[in-house]
Amino acid sequence: MMLDRLDALAALRRHPRARREVLDAFRARQLRRLVRHAYARVPYYRALFDRHGIHPDALRSPADLATLPITRKRDLQRAATQAITSDVDPARLIGRRTSGSSGEPLTIRRTWLEERLLGAFRWRALHAMGLTATDRHADVEELQPEDPHDGQGLHRVLQALHLYRQLRVHALAPPATILRTLADYRPDVLTGYAGVMARVAEARAAAGATDAPGPRPRFVAVHSDTLTPHMRAAIARAFAAPVYRIYDSNEFNVIASECVATGTLHTCDDSVVVEVLVDGRPAAPGERGEVVMTGLHSLAMPFIRYGIGDFVIQGEARCDCGAPFATLRGVEGRMFDYFPLADGRTVHPYEIIGILGKTAPWIREFQLVQERRDLVLVRIAPATPPTSAEVADLERAVAEFLGPAVALRLELVDEIALEPNAKLRVCRSRVTSAYDAPDTTRL
């Protein structure tokens, strides 16, 4: 499969200038390799194909994927190691536990090369927005412990050469602290979670230009959370820079990124097959549908016709800028409210989600709702019935974080109800929300 990876690396530069026919041929070739591999070496997919009477040779192009059922996160949770290539030791792969932004945490497994390749598509998206190899780049995101299998030798060499210099800033730090760190680093390019960057923008506005004279990046690219028009405008004002979007997920890295010429989102067609479905049929331009994706370069743990629960607005088959990529007009993705607590703290829900992940591996699905400044509700649908001691341990850990001024109510349920738009609102504050304000148009 090394030749496949070299072909994909070459595609990173070739496809933005290629004809659509060249890109389509590449996608079909990669898809055929993927499904043959999945059938031969991944027990979950072999069983899925056999159960539905589908032979991998019948899947010749992305259009043929419609014959397969959709795989959900809970399917892969239940499959466990059966969803991983059978002749690879999962313990030797890079493990990425999802943040739980969908309410269903999952550990994703990739090889070192797959991790680098998917990361390269993100660098390409940033280059299209204006990044250069010598820029100073700051990324505001949740910092995770370094995986022992994710060797950073290449990164350190580039840093030593002053290429692709990057400072990772912890998104869960107080916004004022993040702002001071950015002012000291003076990044040329700034990226980060949309909701966190909006909070940092508020801190910048509150401090005023005299007290906080920086930073001044050329552009800001936000990802992970949904971006509203109000949030975009606030970030643009705070940093005096254009704001662009990256639609991403842990499973696929970049799914789509904003075209600086047209404002639509280019789907990352040489890395991901993106389907937008309305009642099971492909959506027409302008229609809202569920997004289902197939990762073309993930072989250690394949994702074939995988639904993450997001809804998007289908765009045109080609962007007006002339690039060969298909487009999305908008994304209804993850919405994360900060929780302003009764003791004066304002916390990001990732801090609570981190406690759930460390304390309760028995969780299948969860939802956090701040009912009042002094009351947080945690709903949990267990994967396996927890013991009373396990529930007590979780309650104790979350209550300790919230503090004595905030009450905790923990509910165990069979399923968590979806919103009227058929999505699960995982983290919601009924005290204050950037998403429940009048300008709820999703971007």
Coordinates of C-alpha atoms in Angstrom, one line a residue:
M1 CA 0.0 0.0 0.0
M2 CA 3.0 2.3 0.1
L3 CA 2.5 3.2 -3.6
D4 CA -1.1 4.1 -2.8
R5 CA 0.2 6.6 -0.2
L6 CA 2.8 8.1 -2.6
D7 CA 0.0 8.5 -5.1
A8 CA -2.1 10.3 -2.5
L9 CA 0.8 12.6 -1.5
A10 CA 1.3 13.5 -5.2
A11 CA -2.5 14.2 -5.4
L12 CA -2.2 16.9 -2.7
R13 CA -0.5 19.2 -5.2
R14 CA -1.9 17.8 -8.4
H15 CA -5.6 17.8 -7.8
P16 CA -6.2 21.5 -7.0
R17 CA -5.2 22.2 -10.6
A18 CA -6.5 19.0 -12.2
R19 CA -9.5 18.5 -14.4
R20 CA -12.4 16.9 -12.6
E21 CA -12.0 13.8 -14.7
V22 CA -8.5 13.2 -13.3
L23 CA -9.8 13.6 -9.7
D24 CA -12.8 11.3 -10.4
A25 CA -10.4 8.6 -11.7
F26 CA -8.2 8.9 -8.6
R27 CA -11.2 8.6 -6.3
A28 CA -12.5 5.5 -8.1
R29 CA -9.1 3.9 -7.9
Q30 CA -8.7 4.6 -4.2
L31 CA -12.2 3.5 -3.4
R32 CA -11.7 0.1 -5.2
R33 CA -8.5 -0.4 -3.2
L34 CA -10.2 0.5 0.0
V35 CA -13.2 -1.8 -0.3
R36 CA -11.1 -4.8 -1.4
H37 CA -8.8 -4.2 1.6
A38 CA -11.8 -3.8 4.0
Y39 CA -13.5 -7.0 2.7
A40 CA -10.3 -9.1 2.9
R41 CA -8.8 -7.8 6.2
V42 CA -11.5 -6.1 8.3
P43 CA -14.0 -8.5 9.9
Y44 CA -16.7 -5.9 10.5
Y45 CA -16.8 -4.9 6.8
R46 CA -16.6 -8.4 5.5
A47 CA -19.6 -9.4 7.7
L48 CA -21.4 -6.2 6.6
F49 CA -20.8 -6.9 2.9
D50 CA -21.8 -10.6 3.2
R51 CA -24.9 -9.8 5.2
H52 CA -26.1 -7.6 2.4
G53 CA -24.9 -9.7 -0.5
I54 CA -22.4 -7.2 -1.8
H55 CA -19.1 -8.2 -3.3
P56 CA -16.3 -5.6 -3.2
D57 CA -15.9 -5.8 -7.0
A58 CA -19.4 -4.4 -7.4
L59 CA -18.2 -1.1 -5.8
R60 CA -16.4 0.5 -8.8
S61 CA -17.0 4.2 -8.1
P62 CA -18.4 6.5 -5.4
A63 CA -21.9 6.2 -7.0
D64 CA -21.9 2.5 -6.1
L65 CA -21.6 3.2 -2.4
A66 CA -25.4 3.8 -2.2
T67 CA -25.8 0.0 -2.2
L68 CA -24.2 -0.2 1.2
P69 CA -25.9 0.5 4.5
I70 CA -24.7 3.4 6.6
T71 CA -22.4 2.7 9.5
R72 CA -22.8 4.7 12.7
K73 CA -20.4 5.4 15.5
R74 CA -22.2 3.0 17.8
D75 CA -21.7 0.2 15.2
L76 CA -18.0 0.7 15.4
Q77 CA -18.1 1.0 19.2
R78 CA -19.8 -2.4 19.4
A79 CA -17.5 -3.9 16.8
A80 CA -14.4 -2.9 18.8
T81 CA -11.3 -4.6 17.3
Q82 CA -13.4 -6.2 14.5
A83 CA -13.4 -2.8 12.9
I84 CA -9.6 -2.7 12.7
T85 CA -7.4 -4.5 10.1
S86 CA -7.0 -8.0 11.3
D87 CA -3.3 -8.4 10.8
V88 CA -2.4 -5.2 12.6
D89 CA -1.9 -5.0 16.4
P90 CA -4.2 -2.2 17.6
A91 CA -1.8 -1.4 20.4
R92 CA 0.9 -0.4 17.9
L93 CA -1.4 2.1 16.1
I94 CA -2.0 5.8 17.0
G95 CA -5.1 6.0 19.1
R96 CA -7.2 9.1 18.9
R97 CA -10.2 9.1 21.3
T98 CA -12.8 11.5 19.9
S99 CA -13.7 14.5 22.0
G100 CA -17.3 13.3 22.4
S101 CA -18.6 16.2 20.4
S102 CA -21.3 13.9 18.9
G103 CA -22.1 12.5 22.4
E104 CA -20.6 9.1 21.4
P105 CA -16.9 8.9 22.1
L106 CA -14.9 6.5 19.9
T107 CA -11.2 5.6 19.7
I108 CA -9.9 5.9 16.2
R109 CA -6.8 3.9 15.1
R110 CA -4.4 5.0 12.4
T111 CA -0.8 4.3 11.3
W112 CA 1.8 6.9 11.6
L113 CA 1.7 7.4 7.8
E114 CA -2.1 7.7 7.7
E115 CA -1.9 10.3 10.5
R116 CA 0.7 12.4 8.5
L117 CA -1.3 12.0 5.2
L118 CA -4.6 13.2 6.7
G119 CA -2.7 16.1 8.4
A120 CA -1.2 17.1 5.0
F121 CA -4.7 17.7 3.6
R122 CA -5.3 20.2 6.4
W123 CA -2.0 22.0 5.6
R124 CA -3.2 22.1 1.9
A125 CA -6.4 23.8 3.0
L126 CA -4.5 26.4 5.0
H127 CA -2.2 27.0 2.0
A128 CA -5.2 27.7 -0.1
M129 CA -6.3 30.3 2.4
G130 CA -2.9 32.0 2.4
L131 CA -0.5 30.1 4.7
T132 CA 3.2 29.9 3.6
A133 CA 5.8 27.5 4.8
T134 CA 7.7 30.2 6.8
D135 CA 4.6 31.5 8.7
R136 CA 4.3 31.4 12.4
H137 CA 1.1 29.4 13.1
A138 CA -0.9 29.2 16.3
D139 CA -3.6 26.6 16.8
V140 CA -6.0 26.9 19.7
E141 CA -7.4 23.5 20.5
E142 CA -7.7 20.9 23.2
L143 CA -4.3 19.5 24.0
Q144 CA -4.1 15.7 24.4
P145 CA -1.2 13.6 25.8
E146 CA 1.3 12.7 23.1
D147 CA 0.7 9.2 21.7
P148 CA 3.9 7.1 22.0
H149 CA 3.4 5.7 18.5
D150 CA 3.0 9.2 17.0
G151 CA 6.6 10.0 16.5
Q152 CA 7.2 13.8 16.0
G153 CA 10.7 13.6 14.5
L154 CA 9.5 15.2 11.2
H155 CA 7.8 18.0 13.0
R156 CA 10.9 18.7 15.1
V157 CA 13.1 18.8 11.9
L158 CA 10.7 21.3 10.3
Q159 CA 10.6 23.5 13.4
A160 CA 14.4 23.6 13.5
L161 CA 14.4 24.8 9.9
H162 CA 11.8 27.4 10.7
L163 CA 9.3 25.7 8.5
Y164 CA 5.7 25.2 9.4
R165 CA 6.4 26.6 12.9
Q166 CA 3.4 25.9 15.1
L167 CA 2.4 26.8 18.6
R168 CA -0.4 24.7 20.1
V169 CA -2.4 26.7 22.7
H170 CA -4.7 24.9 25.1
A171 CA -8.3 25.8 24.2
L172 CA -9.5 25.2 27.8
A173 CA -7.3 27.9 29.2
P174 CA -9.1 31.2 30.2
P175 CA -9.7 33.4 27.1
A176 CA -7.5 36.2 28.6
T177 CA -4.7 33.7 29.0
I178 CA -5.0 32.5 25.4
L179 CA -5.0 36.1 24.2
R180 CA -1.8 36.9 26.1
T181 CA -0.1 33.8 24.7
L182 CA -1.1 34.8 21.2
A183 CA 0.1 38.3 21.7
D184 CA 3.5 37.1 22.8
Y185 CA 3.8 34.6 19.9
R186 CA 2.5 37.0 17.2
P187 CA 1.2 34.4 14.8
D188 CA 0.9 35.1 11.0
V189 CA -1.9 32.6 10.9
L190 CA -4.3 31.7 13.7
T191 CA -6.6 28.6 13.8
G192 CA -8.8 27.2 16.5
Y193 CA -12.2 26.1 17.7
A194 CA -14.9 28.5 16.5
G195 CA -16.6 28.8 20.0
V196 CA -13.3 29.3 21.8
M197 CA -12.1 31.9 19.2
A198 CA -15.3 33.8 19.7
R199 CA -14.7 33.9 23.4
V200 CA -11.1 35.0 22.9
A201 CA -12.5 37.8 20.6
E202 CA -14.8 38.9 23.4
A203 CA -11.7 39.1 25.7
R204 CA -9.9 41.1 23.1
A205 CA -12.8 43.5 22.7
A206 CA -13.1 43.9 26.5
A207 CA -9.4 44.6 26.9
G208 CA -9.3 47.2 24.2
A209 CA -6.5 47.9 21.7
T210 CA -4.3 49.8 24.3
D211 CA -4.3 47.0 26.8
A212 CA -4.0 44.1 24.3
P213 CA -2.1 45.3 21.2
G214 CA -2.0 42.0 19.4
P215 CA -2.0 39.6 17.7
R216 CA -2.7 40.6 14.1
P217 CA -2.8 37.4 11.9
R218 CA -3.3 37.6 8.2
F219 CA -6.3 35.3 8.5
V220 CA -8.1 33.2 11.1
A221 CA -9.4 29.7 10.3
V222 CA -11.9 28.2 12.7
H223 CA -12.9 24.6 12.9
S224 CA -14.8 21.9 15.0
D225 CA -17.7 24.1 16.3
T226 CA -20.4 25.7 14.2
L227 CA -19.7 29.3 13.2
T228 CA -22.6 31.8 13.3
P229 CA -22.5 35.2 11.5
H230 CA -22.3 37.0 14.9
M231 CA -19.3 34.9 15.9
R232 CA -17.6 35.4 12.5
A233 CA -18.0 39.2 12.7
A234 CA -16.7 39.3 16.3
I235 CA -13.6 37.3 15.5
A236 CA -12.9 39.4 12.4
R237 CA -13.2 42.6 14.4
A238 CA -11.0 41.4 17.2
F239 CA -8.2 40.3 15.0
A240 CA -8.7 42.6 12.0
A241 CA -8.5 39.7 9.7
P242 CA -10.7 37.6 7.4
V243 CA -12.2 34.5 9.0
Y244 CA -12.5 31.2 7.1
R245 CA -14.0 27.8 8.0
I246 CA -12.7 24.3 8.0
Y247 CA -15.3 21.5 8.4
D248 CA -13.5 18.6 10.1
S249 CA -13.9 15.6 12.3
N250 CA -11.5 13.3 14.1
E251 CA -12.3 10.4 11.8
F252 CA -11.5 12.2 8.5
N253 CA -9.5 15.3 9.5
V254 CA -10.5 17.8 6.8
I255 CA -13.9 17.2 5.2
A256 CA -14.3 20.6 3.5
S257 CA -12.7 24.0 3.7
E258 CA -13.8 27.5 2.7
C259 CA -12.9 28.9 -0.8
V260 CA -11.5 32.4 -0.3
A261 CA -12.9 33.5 -3.6
T262 CA -16.5 32.3 -3.3
G263 CA -17.2 31.7 0.3
T264 CA -18.5 28.2 -0.3
L265 CA -16.8 25.1 1.1
H266 CA -14.7 22.9 -1.1
T267 CA -15.2 19.2 -0.2
C268 CA -11.8 17.4 0.2
D269 CA -12.7 15.0 -2.6
D270 CA -9.3 13.4 -3.0
S271 CA -9.5 12.3 0.7
V272 CA -13.2 11.9 1.5
V273 CA -16.2 10.8 -0.5
V274 CA -19.0 13.1 0.8
E275 CA -22.6 12.1 0.3
V276 CA -25.5 14.4 1.3
L277 CA -28.7 12.4 1.7
V278 CA -32.3 13.4 1.9
D279 CA -34.5 10.4 2.8
G280 CA -31.8 8.2 1.4
R281 CA -31.4 10.0 -2.0
P282 CA -28.7 12.4 -3.0
A283 CA -29.5 16.0 -2.1
A284 CA -29.9 18.6 -4.9
P285 CA -28.0 21.9 -4.6
G286 CA -29.5 24.0 -1.9
E287 CA -31.1 21.0 -0.1
R288 CA -30.3 20.2 3.5
G289 CA -29.4 16.6 4.2
E290 CA -27.4 14.3 6.4
V291 CA -23.7 13.9 5.5
V292 CA -22.3 10.4 5.1
M293 CA -18.6 9.9 4.4
T294 CA -16.0 7.4 3.2
G295 CA -12.3 8.0 4.0
L296 CA -10.2 7.1 1.0
H297 CA -6.9 6.7 2.9
S298 CA -7.8 5.1 6.2
L299 CA -6.9 1.4 6.0
A300 CA -5.9 0.5 9.6
M301 CA -9.5 1.4 10.6
P302 CA -11.7 2.1 7.6
F303 CA -14.7 4.4 7.6
I304 CA -17.0 3.4 4.7
R305 CA -20.4 5.1 4.4
Y306 CA -20.0 6.5 7.9
G307 CA -22.5 8.9 9.4
I308 CA -21.4 11.3 12.1
G309 CA -24.8 12.9 12.6
D310 CA -24.1 16.3 10.9
F311 CA -26.4 18.0 8.5
V312 CA -25.2 20.2 5.6
I313 CA -26.5 22.2 2.7
Q314 CA -25.5 20.7 -0.6
G315 CA -23.6 23.0 -3.0
E316 CA -22.8 22.8 -6.7
A317 CA -20.9 20.0 -8.3
R318 CA -18.0 22.4 -9.1
C319 CA -16.9 25.7 -7.4
D320 CA -17.1 28.9 -9.5
C321 CA -13.5 29.5 -8.6
G322 CA -12.5 26.8 -11.1
A323 CA -11.1 24.3 -8.7
P324 CA -12.3 20.7 -9.4
F325 CA -13.9 20.2 -6.0
A326 CA -17.6 19.8 -5.2
T327 CA -19.0 22.3 -2.7
L328 CA -21.2 22.6 0.4
R329 CA -23.1 25.8 1.1
G330 CA -23.3 25.4 4.8
V331 CA -22.8 23.0 7.7
E332 CA -25.0 22.4 10.7
G333 CA -22.2 20.8 12.8
R334 CA -21.3 20.7 16.5
M335 CA -22.6 23.4 18.8
F336 CA -20.8 23.9 22.2
D337 CA -21.9 26.5 24.7
Y338 CA -19.7 27.7 27.5
F339 CA -21.2 27.2 31.0
P340 CA -21.2 30.4 33.2
L341 CA -21.3 28.9 36.7
A342 CA -22.7 30.4 40.0
D343 CA -19.2 30.8 41.5
G344 CA -18.1 33.1 38.7
R345 CA -16.2 30.6 36.6
T346 CA -17.0 30.1 32.9
V347 CA -16.0 26.7 31.8
H348 CA -15.9 24.9 28.4
P349 CA -17.9 21.6 28.4
Y350 CA -14.8 19.8 27.2
E351 CA -13.6 19.9 30.8
I352 CA -16.6 17.9 31.9
I353 CA -16.4 15.6 28.8
G354 CA -12.8 14.8 29.8
I355 CA -13.9 13.7 33.2
L356 CA -16.6 11.4 31.6
G357 CA -14.0 9.8 29.3
K358 CA -11.5 9.2 32.2
T359 CA -14.0 8.0 34.8
A360 CA -16.7 6.2 32.9
P361 CA -15.7 4.0 29.9
W362 CA -19.1 2.4 30.1
I363 CA -20.7 5.5 28.5
R364 CA -22.2 5.0 25.1
E365 CA -23.8 8.4 24.6
F366 CA -24.1 11.5 26.8
Q367 CA -25.5 15.0 26.9
L368 CA -24.7 18.0 29.1
V369 CA -27.3 20.7 29.8
Q370 CA -26.8 23.7 32.0
E371 CA -30.3 24.4 33.3
R372 CA -29.2 27.2 35.6
R373 CA -26.0 28.8 36.8
D374 CA -26.2 26.5 39.8
L375 CA -27.5 23.3 38.1
V376 CA -25.9 21.1 35.4
L377 CA -27.7 18.0 34.1
V378 CA -25.7 15.1 32.7
R379 CA -27.7 12.5 30.7
I380 CA -26.0 9.2 30.0
A381 CA -27.0 6.3 27.9
P382 CA -24.8 3.4 29.0
A383 CA -23.1 0.9 26.7
T384 CA -23.2 -1.6 29.6
P385 CA -25.2 -1.2 32.8
P386 CA -22.9 0.5 35.4
T387 CA -22.6 -0.6 39.0
S388 CA -23.8 1.7 41.7
A389 CA -20.1 2.3 42.6
E390 CA -19.3 3.3 39.1
V391 CA -22.1 5.8 39.0
A392 CA -21.1 7.2 42.4
D393 CA -17.5 7.6 41.2
L394 CA -18.6 9.6 38.2
E395 CA -20.9 11.8 40.2
R396 CA -18.2 12.5 42.7
A397 CA -15.6 13.4 40.0
V398 CA -18.0 15.8 38.1
A399 CA -19.4 17.3 41.3
E400 CA -15.8 18.0 42.5
F401 CA -15.1 19.8 39.3
L402 CA -18.3 21.9 39.4
G403 CA -17.7 22.9 43.0
P404 CA -20.2 23.4 45.9
A405 CA -22.0 26.3 44.3
V406 CA -23.3 24.1 41.4
A407 CA -25.6 21.2 41.8
L408 CA -25.3 18.1 39.6
R409 CA -28.1 16.0 38.4
L410 CA -27.1 12.7 36.7
E411 CA -29.7 10.8 34.7
L412 CA -29.3 7.3 33.2
V413 CA -31.5 6.8 30.1
D414 CA -31.9 4.2 27.4
E415 CA -31.6 6.8 24.6
I416 CA -31.1 10.6 24.4
A417 CA -33.7 12.5 22.4
L418 CA -32.7 14.3 19.3
E419 CA -33.4 18.0 18.6
P420 CA -36.3 18.8 16.1
N421 CA -33.7 19.1 13.4
A422 CA -32.8 15.4 14.0
K423 CA -29.4 16.3 15.6
L424 CA -28.2 15.6 19.1
R425 CA -27.3 18.9 20.9
V426 CA -24.6 17.5 23.1
C427 CA -23.6 20.5 25.2
R428 CA -26.2 23.2 25.8
S429 CA -26.5 26.1 28.2
R430 CA -30.0 27.5 28.9
V431 CA -28.3 30.4 30.7
T432 CA -26.6 31.9 27.6
S433 CA -25.9 30.5 24.2
A434 CA -24.3 31.8 21.0
Y435 CA -26.5 29.3 19.1
D436 CA -29.9 30.2 20.6
A437 CA -29.5 33.9 19.9
P438 CA -31.5 35.5 17.1
D439 CA -28.8 35.0 14.4
T440 CA -28.8 31.2 14.4
T441 CA -27.9 30.9 10.7
R442 CA -25.3 28.2 10.4
L443 CA -22.2 28.8 8.4

